[in-house]
mmCIF file of C-alpha atoms in Angstrom:
data_model
loop_
_atom_site.group_PDB
_atom_site.id
_atom_site.type_symbol
_atom_site.label_atom_id
_atom_site.label_comp_id
_atom_site.label_asym_id
_atom_site.label_seq_id
_atom_site.Cartn_x
_atom_site.Cartn_y
_atom_site.Cartn_z
ATOM 1 C CA MET A 1 50.894 78.083 0.766
ATOM 2 C CA LEU A 2 49.006 77.502 3.671
ATOM 3 C CA THR A 3 50.434 78.881 6.904
ATOM 4 C CA MET A 4 51.210 76.659 10.185
ATOM 5 C CA ARG A 5 50.305 77.703 13.463
ATOM 6 C CA GLN A 6 52.823 75.215 16.146
ATOM 7 C CA GLY A 7 53.245 73.064 13.178
ATOM 8 C CA ILE A 8 49.531 72.258 12.219
ATOM 9 C CA ARG A 9 47.750 72.282 9.232
ATOM 10 C CA PRO A 10 44.608 70.778 7.590
ATOM 11 C CA LEU A 11 45.975 68.039 4.814
ATOM 12 C CA GLY A 12 44.935 66.377 1.870
ATOM 13 C CA PRO A 13 45.065 63.830 -0.667
ATOM 14 C CA ALA A 14 48.916 65.030 -1.336
ATOM 15 C CA ASP A 15 49.482 63.644 2.072
ATOM 16 C CA LEU A 16 48.390 60.236 2.749
ATOM 17 C CA ASP A 17 51.319 57.851 2.361
ATOM 18 C CA ALA A 18 52.397 59.807 5.461
ATOM 19 C CA PHE A 19 48.838 59.262 7.593
ATOM 20 C CA LEU A 20 48.458 56.362 6.636
ATOM 21 C CA GLU A 21 52.231 55.811 8.013
ATOM 22 C CA LEU A 22 51.445 57.795 10.810
ATOM 23 C CA THR A 23 48.127 55.053 11.367
ATOM 24 C CA SER A 24 50.235 52.116 11.124
ATOM 25 C CA GLY A 25 51.958 52.593 14.403
ATOM 26 C CA ASP A 26 49.043 50.998 15.983
ATOM 27 C CA PRO A 27 46.531 50.095 13.248
ATOM 28 C CA VAL A 28 43.764 48.722 15.003
ATOM 29 C CA VAL A 29 42.993 51.475 17.930
ATOM 30 C CA ASN A 30 43.328 54.361 14.573
ATOM 31 C CA VAL A 31 41.164 51.849 12.343
ATOM 32 C CA PHE A 32 38.511 54.503 11.899
ATOM 33 C CA ALA A 33 41.176 57.707 11.122
ATOM 34 C CA ASP A 34 42.797 55.084 8.689
ATOM 35 C CA TYR A 35 38.803 53.817 6.729
ATOM 36 C CA ARG A 36 38.243 57.610 6.672
ATOM 37 C CA ALA A 37 41.735 58.590 4.691
ATOM 38 C CA ARG A 38 41.767 55.019 2.815
ATOM 39 C CA THR A 39 37.903 55.676 1.682
ATOM 40 C CA THR A 40 37.847 59.638 1.258
ATOM 41 C CA SER A 41 42.332 60.191 -0.005
ATOM 42 C CA LEU A 42 41.685 63.172 2.843
ATOM 43 C CA GLU A 43 40.113 65.101 0.269
ATOM 44 C CA PRO A 44 37.629 67.739 3.178
ATOM 45 C CA ARG A 45 34.549 67.538 0.496
ATOM 46 C CA TRP A 46 34.330 63.270 0.984
ATOM 47 C CA LEU A 47 35.242 64.143 4.949
ATOM 48 C CA GLY A 48 32.890 66.454 5.458
ATOM 49 C CA GLY A 49 35.132 68.665 7.685
ATOM 50 C CA GLU A 50 38.900 68.386 7.430
ATOM 51 C CA VAL A 51 41.953 66.392 9.327
ATOM 52 C CA TRP A 52 45.050 67.980 10.852
ATOM 53 C CA GLY A 53 48.215 67.269 10.762
ATOM 54 C CA ARG A 54 50.803 68.019 13.442
ATOM 55 C CA TRP A 55 54.365 68.760 11.517
ATOM 56 C CA VAL A 56 58.033 68.653 12.805
ATOM 57 C CA GLY A 57 60.986 68.532 11.074
ATOM 58 C CA GLY A 58 59.598 67.418 7.963
ATOM 59 C CA ASP A 59 57.522 64.414 9.719
ATOM 60 C CA LEU A 60 54.108 63.868 10.710
ATOM 61 C CA VAL A 61 53.343 63.166 14.214
ATOM 62 C CA ALA A 62 50.144 63.794 14.972
ATOM 63 C CA ALA A 63 46.651 63.758 13.198
ATOM 64 C CA CYS A 64 42.807 64.853 14.428
ATOM 65 C CA HIS A 65 39.951 64.024 12.856
ATOM 66 C CA VAL A 66 37.111 67.055 12.239
ATOM 67 C CA GLY A 67 34.162 65.847 11.437
ATOM 68 C CA ALA A 68 31.209 65.157 13.219
ATOM 69 C CA ASN A 69 33.628 63.311 15.237
ATOM 70 C CA LEU A 70 36.985 64.676 16.432
ATOM 71 C CA VAL A 71 39.099 62.742 17.239
ATOM 72 C CA PRO A 72 43.026 62.753 17.800
ATOM 73 C CA ILE A 73 45.199 59.897 16.028
ATOM 74 C CA ALA A 74 48.165 59.179 16.672
ATOM 75 C CA ALA A 75 48.851 62.021 19.513
ATOM 76 C CA THR A 76 50.010 62.522 22.695
ATOM 77 C CA GLU A 77 48.975 64.891 25.584
ATOM 78 C CA GLU A 78 50.233 67.759 23.598
ATOM 79 C CA ASP A 79 50.159 67.282 20.768
ATOM 80 C CA ALA A 80 46.652 67.379 21.590
ATOM 81 C CA ARG A 81 46.744 70.560 23.544
ATOM 82 C CA ALA A 82 47.305 72.479 19.590
ATOM 83 C CA PHE A 83 45.196 70.746 17.671
ATOM 84 C CA ALA A 84 42.522 72.199 20.995
ATOM 85 C CA GLU A 85 44.277 75.618 20.905
ATOM 86 C CA ARG A 86 44.402 75.628 16.771
ATOM 87 C CA ALA A 87 39.985 74.813 16.896
ATOM 88 C CA LEU A 88 39.562 77.180 19.449
ATOM 89 C CA THR A 89 39.998 79.106 16.693
ATOM 90 C CA ARG A 90 37.161 78.461 15.261
ATOM 91 C CA GLY A 91 34.761 77.368 18.254
ATOM 92 C CA ARG A 92 33.021 74.440 18.168
ATOM 93 C CA THR A 93 31.631 72.309 14.896
ATOM 94 C CA VAL A 94 31.558 68.943 16.536
ATOM 95 C CA SER A 95 29.310 66.889 18.732
ATOM 96 C CA THR A 96 31.295 64.467 19.338
ATOM 97 C CA LEU A 97 35.155 63.870 20.951
ATOM 98 C CA VAL A 98 36.112 60.189 20.910
ATOM 99 C CA GLY A 99 39.676 58.651 21.555
ATOM 100 C CA PRO A 100 42.230 57.561 23.886
ATOM 101 C CA ALA A 101 41.968 58.770 27.284
ATOM 102 C CA ALA A 102 44.642 60.512 27.691
ATOM 103 C CA PRO A 103 44.736 62.439 24.753
ATOM 104 C CA VAL A 104 41.060 63.167 24.956
ATOM 105 C CA ARG A 105 41.231 65.000 28.090
ATOM 106 C CA ALA A 106 43.804 66.811 27.889
ATOM 107 C CA PHE A 107 42.343 68.630 24.670
ATOM 108 C CA TRP A 108 38.556 68.388 26.756
ATOM 109 C CA ASP A 109 40.619 70.316 28.909
ATOM 110 C CA THR A 110 41.031 72.875 26.725
ATOM 111 C CA VAL A 111 38.629 74.425 25.662
ATOM 112 C CA ALA A 112 36.807 73.863 28.105
ATOM 113 C CA ALA A 113 35.864 76.494 29.143
ATOM 114 C CA SER A 114 34.675 77.594 25.345
ATOM 115 C CA TRP A 115 33.219 74.362 24.088
ATOM 116 C CA GLY A 116 30.413 74.482 26.676
ATOM 117 C CA ARG A 117 28.951 71.867 28.588
ATOM 118 C CA PRO A 118 28.349 68.600 27.586
ATOM 119 C CA ARG A 119 25.758 66.709 27.387
ATOM 120 C CA GLU A 120 27.707 63.567 29.589
ATOM 121 C CA GLN A 121 31.552 62.898 29.580
ATOM 122 C CA ARG A 122 32.199 59.531 29.365
ATOM 123 C CA TRP A 123 36.038 58.697 30.489
ATOM 124 C CA VAL A 124 37.452 55.179 30.762
ATOM 125 C CA GLN A 125 35.765 53.223 27.954
ATOM 126 C CA PRO A 126 37.766 50.243 27.656
ATOM 127 C CA HIS A 127 38.910 49.287 24.525
ATOM 128 C CA MET A 128 38.841 45.885 23.851
ATOM 129 C CA VAL A 129 40.445 43.544 20.744
ATOM 130 C CA LEU A 130 40.293 39.745 19.208
ATOM 131 C CA ALA A 131 42.920 39.330 16.964
ATOM 132 C CA GLY A 132 42.502 35.318 16.613
ATOM 133 C CA PRO A 133 39.252 32.556 16.752
ATOM 134 C CA PRO A 134 35.973 33.309 19.709
ATOM 135 C CA ALA A 135 36.849 31.754 22.780
ATOM 136 C CA VAL A 136 33.225 30.367 22.211
ATOM 137 C CA GLU A 137 31.095 28.500 20.465
ATOM 138 C CA PRO A 138 29.392 31.405 17.501
ATOM 139 C CA ASP A 139 26.358 30.998 17.302
ATOM 140 C CA GLY A 140 25.066 29.563 14.136
ATOM 141 C CA LEU A 141 22.475 31.672 13.445
ATOM 142 C CA VAL A 142 24.133 35.061 12.902
ATOM 143 C CA ARG A 143 24.102 35.899 9.719
ATOM 144 C CA ARG A 144 23.920 38.928 7.482
ATOM 145 C CA SER A 145 21.457 41.334 7.076
ATOM 146 C CA THR A 146 19.821 42.188 4.093
ATOM 147 C CA ARG A 147 17.111 44.482 2.895
ATOM 148 C CA ALA A 148 14.199 42.182 3.329
ATOM 149 C CA ASP A 149 15.363 42.564 7.857
ATOM 150 C CA PHE A 150 15.771 46.889 7.595
ATOM 151 C CA ASP A 151 11.148 46.613 8.968
ATOM 152 C CA ASP A 152 13.149 44.148 11.625
ATOM 153 C CA LEU A 153 16.406 46.312 11.775
ATOM 154 C CA TYR A 154 15.845 49.942 11.759
ATOM 155 C CA PRO A 155 13.439 49.616 14.922
ATOM 156 C CA ALA A 156 16.236 48.065 17.139
ATOM 157 C CA CYS A 157 19.457 50.532 16.001
ATOM 158 C CA VAL A 158 17.050 53.317 16.842
ATOM 159 C CA ALA A 159 16.540 51.598 20.300
ATOM 160 C CA MET A 160 20.232 50.684 20.558
ATOM 161 C CA TYR A 161 21.280 54.097 19.860
ATOM 162 C CA THR A 162 18.700 55.826 22.535
ATOM 163 C CA GLU A 163 20.052 53.370 25.056
ATOM 164 C CA GLU A 164 23.560 54.086 24.182
ATOM 165 C CA VAL A 165 24.261 57.678 23.796
ATOM 166 C CA GLY A 166 21.137 58.822 25.512
ATOM 167 C CA VAL A 167 19.135 60.419 22.902
ATOM 168 C CA SER A 168 17.186 59.070 19.838
ATOM 169 C CA PRO A 169 19.112 59.193 16.506
ATOM 170 C CA GLU A 170 15.878 60.868 14.721
ATOM 171 C CA ILE A 171 15.305 63.725 16.680
ATOM 172 C CA GLY A 172 15.561 66.814 15.310
ATOM 173 C CA GLY A 173 14.507 65.129 11.700
ATOM 174 C CA GLY A 174 17.764 63.058 11.664
ATOM 175 C CA GLY A 175 16.081 59.533 11.130
ATOM 176 C CA GLU A 176 16.473 59.446 6.476
ATOM 177 C CA LEU A 177 19.564 60.552 7.575
ATOM 178 C CA TYR A 178 19.866 57.299 10.386
ATOM 179 C CA ARG A 179 18.026 55.439 7.653
ATOM 180 C CA ALA A 180 20.508 55.728 4.916
ATOM 181 C CA ARG A 181 23.309 54.150 7.476
ATOM 182 C CA VAL A 182 21.819 51.023 8.305
ATOM 183 C CA LEU A 183 20.784 50.707 4.746
ATOM 184 C CA GLN A 184 24.433 51.567 3.960
ATOM 185 C CA LEU A 185 25.725 48.922 6.239
ATOM 186 C CA ILE A 186 23.900 46.451 4.439
ATOM 187 C CA SER A 187 24.559 47.257 1.570
ATOM 188 C CA ARG A 188 27.742 46.607 2.757
ATOM 189 C CA GLY A 189 28.287 43.562 3.922
ATOM 190 C CA TRP A 190 29.085 44.561 7.478
ATOM 191 C CA SER A 191 25.765 44.140 9.261
ATOM 192 C CA PHE A 192 24.358 41.320 11.055
ATOM 193 C CA VAL A 193 21.149 39.979 12.628
ATOM 194 C CA ARG A 194 19.813 36.463 14.394
ATOM 195 C CA PHE A 195 16.149 35.746 14.114
ATOM 196 C CA GLU A 196 13.827 33.853 16.892
ATOM 197 C CA GLU A 197 10.484 32.694 15.267
ATOM 198 C CA GLY A 198 10.580 35.061 13.148
ATOM 199 C CA ARG A 199 10.980 37.952 15.802
ATOM 200 C CA LEU A 200 14.701 40.257 15.895
ATOM 201 C CA VAL A 201 17.480 39.118 18.902
ATOM 202 C CA PHE A 202 20.284 40.556 18.563
ATOM 203 C CA LYS A 203 21.994 42.353 16.107
ATOM 204 C CA ALA A 204 25.569 44.116 15.432
ATOM 205 C CA GLU A 205 27.586 46.348 12.768
ATOM 206 C CA VAL A 206 30.838 46.447 11.854
ATOM 207 C CA ALA A 207 31.516 50.724 11.915
ATOM 208 C CA CYS A 208 34.745 51.148 10.187
ATOM 209 C CA ALA A 209 37.789 48.828 8.085
ATOM 210 C CA SER A 210 41.154 48.626 7.224
ATOM 211 C CA PRO A 211 43.044 45.934 6.251
ATOM 212 C CA TYR A 212 43.850 45.519 9.478
ATOM 213 C CA ALA A 213 41.491 45.955 12.368
ATOM 214 C CA ALA A 214 37.190 46.490 12.062
ATOM 215 C CA GLN A 215 35.485 47.863 14.897
ATOM 216 C CA ILE A 216 32.213 46.799 15.547
ATOM 217 C CA GLN A 217 29.277 49.124 16.761
ATOM 218 C CA GLY A 218 25.623 48.870 18.540
ATOM 219 C CA VAL A 219 25.701 46.022 19.909
ATOM 220 C CA PHE A 220 21.804 45.254 20.746
ATOM 221 C CA VAL A 221 19.983 42.511 22.173
ATOM 222 C CA VAL A 222 16.397 43.380 23.807
ATOM 223 C CA PRO A 223 15.591 43.986 26.304
ATOM 224 C CA ASP A 224 13.734 40.642 28.081
ATOM 225 C CA ARG A 225 16.047 38.287 26.246
ATOM 226 C CA ARG A 226 19.527 39.453 28.121
ATOM 227 C CA GLY A 227 21.839 37.560 31.103
ATOM 228 C CA GLU A 228 20.620 34.510 27.827
ATOM 229 C CA GLY A 229 23.733 34.533 26.255
ATOM 230 C CA LEU A 230 23.087 35.500 23.315
ATOM 231 C CA ALA A 231 25.121 38.983 23.117
ATOM 232 C CA THR A 232 28.735 36.624 23.632
ATOM 233 C CA ARG A 233 27.757 33.428 20.508
ATOM 234 C CA GLY A 234 26.407 35.937 19.073
ATOM 235 C CA MET A 235 29.404 38.217 19.027
ATOM 236 C CA ALA A 236 32.309 35.024 18.509
ATOM 237 C CA ALA A 237 29.792 34.173 14.664
ATOM 238 C CA VAL A 238 30.467 38.466 13.671
ATOM 239 C CA ALA A 239 34.069 38.312 14.928
ATOM 240 C CA ASP A 240 34.036 34.864 13.005
ATOM 241 C CA ILE A 241 32.764 36.486 9.834
ATOM 242 C CA VAL A 242 34.539 40.428 9.756
ATOM 243 C CA ARG A 243 37.943 38.496 10.656
ATOM 244 C CA ARG A 244 37.113 35.617 7.779
ATOM 245 C CA GLU A 245 36.408 38.414 5.192
ATOM 246 C CA ILE A 246 36.383 41.555 6.235
ATOM 247 C CA ALA A 247 39.627 42.182 8.408
ATOM 248 C CA PRO A 248 42.061 40.043 11.209
ATOM 249 C CA ALA A 249 41.946 41.646 14.317
ATOM 250 C CA VAL A 250 37.617 42.764 15.463
ATOM 251 C CA SER A 251 37.710 45.295 17.947
ATOM 252 C CA LEU A 252 35.388 47.201 19.825
ATOM 253 C CA TYR A 253 35.127 50.066 23.263
ATOM 254 C CA VAL A 254 32.990 49.903 25.660
ATOM 255 C CA ASN A 255 31.729 51.519 28.565
ATOM 256 C CA ASP A 256 32.545 50.684 32.226
ATOM 257 C CA TRP A 257 29.899 50.705 33.957
ATOM 258 C CA ASN A 258 28.325 48.100 31.401
ATOM 259 C CA ALA A 259 30.025 44.774 34.040
ATOM 260 C CA PRO A 260 27.383 42.791 31.391
ATOM 261 C CA ALA A 261 28.874 43.933 28.462
ATOM 262 C CA LYS A 262 32.325 43.625 28.507
ATOM 263 C CA ALA A 263 31.800 40.074 30.215
ATOM 264 C CA ALA A 264 30.274 38.406 27.417
ATOM 265 C CA TYR A 265 32.949 40.366 25.660
ATOM 266 C CA GLU A 266 35.679 39.081 27.154
ATOM 267 C CA ARG A 267 34.297 35.160 27.529
ATOM 268 C CA VAL A 268 34.321 35.312 23.496
ATOM 269 C CA GLY A 269 38.097 36.550 23.659
ATOM 270 C CA PHE A 270 38.259 40.272 24.079
ATOM 271 C CA ARG A 271 41.358 41.992 25.854
ATOM 272 C CA GLN A 272 41.172 45.273 26.715
ATOM 273 C CA THR A 273 44.663 46.865 25.137
ATOM 274 C CA ALA A 274 43.920 50.717 25.441
ATOM 275 C CA THR A 275 41.357 52.952 27.100
ATOM 276 C CA PHE A 276 39.378 55.274 25.360
ATOM 277 C CA ALA A 277 36.761 58.983 25.842
ATOM 278 C CA THR A 278 34.271 59.865 25.162
ATOM 279 C CA VAL A 279 32.526 63.479 25.707
ATOM 280 C CA MET A 280 29.610 64.617 24.175
ATOM 281 C CA PHE A 281 27.003 67.190 22.712
#
């Protein structure tokens, strides 16, 4: 029998239905958690970590994904502090704390003194959603990538990641794992590119998807072609394909200081529905 502290215990396959009911309260914001649950059935061996649930009166009221990313799910600030107290009993095992800003802040305030100085903190990241047709004409040259595109696509993925996160995904011998991730996205049909005269100029990927939403990541335009509208029409094309073939709503989150990207998404028709925050180690 698993014991619970503050009503918290690790979830497993028997809790899948309750967990999916929890995420359905805001299925777009919770798309990452929904995706992880559906693809792993909450089996720890497939999760590569755990999902903690907080129970009150027999009901699952909040959860927390604890893998490479720690993500509060449907959590109030009180829930987040309770999850943080549990996390303090085992030390930091995650590389990123991310999710809706209020519970992320509450969690971080609880563990900050023990977890050490983070590499970066981003407290205002607009979470944006497009649930209808794009407001601009999609770029007809944007398509799904193929294995034949890999040699051109992979350097763009590394460049985007390094620019966005601040460190290369290949650091510490991570290149092989990152290459596998890029190939996985290609094989799923979740990677999109635009080539011009044989040169890749735009790319984006679906990070995760559920029956309700898909989350876009890795939007990148080569530096010398920025400001020409490639991101706007490219994202319109990606959103159009995703909504027709993967999920009815398309979401993403963007750093508040990235005004050109936010403006491009707004031109496509994305609208802010929440604010995310990220703490990176």
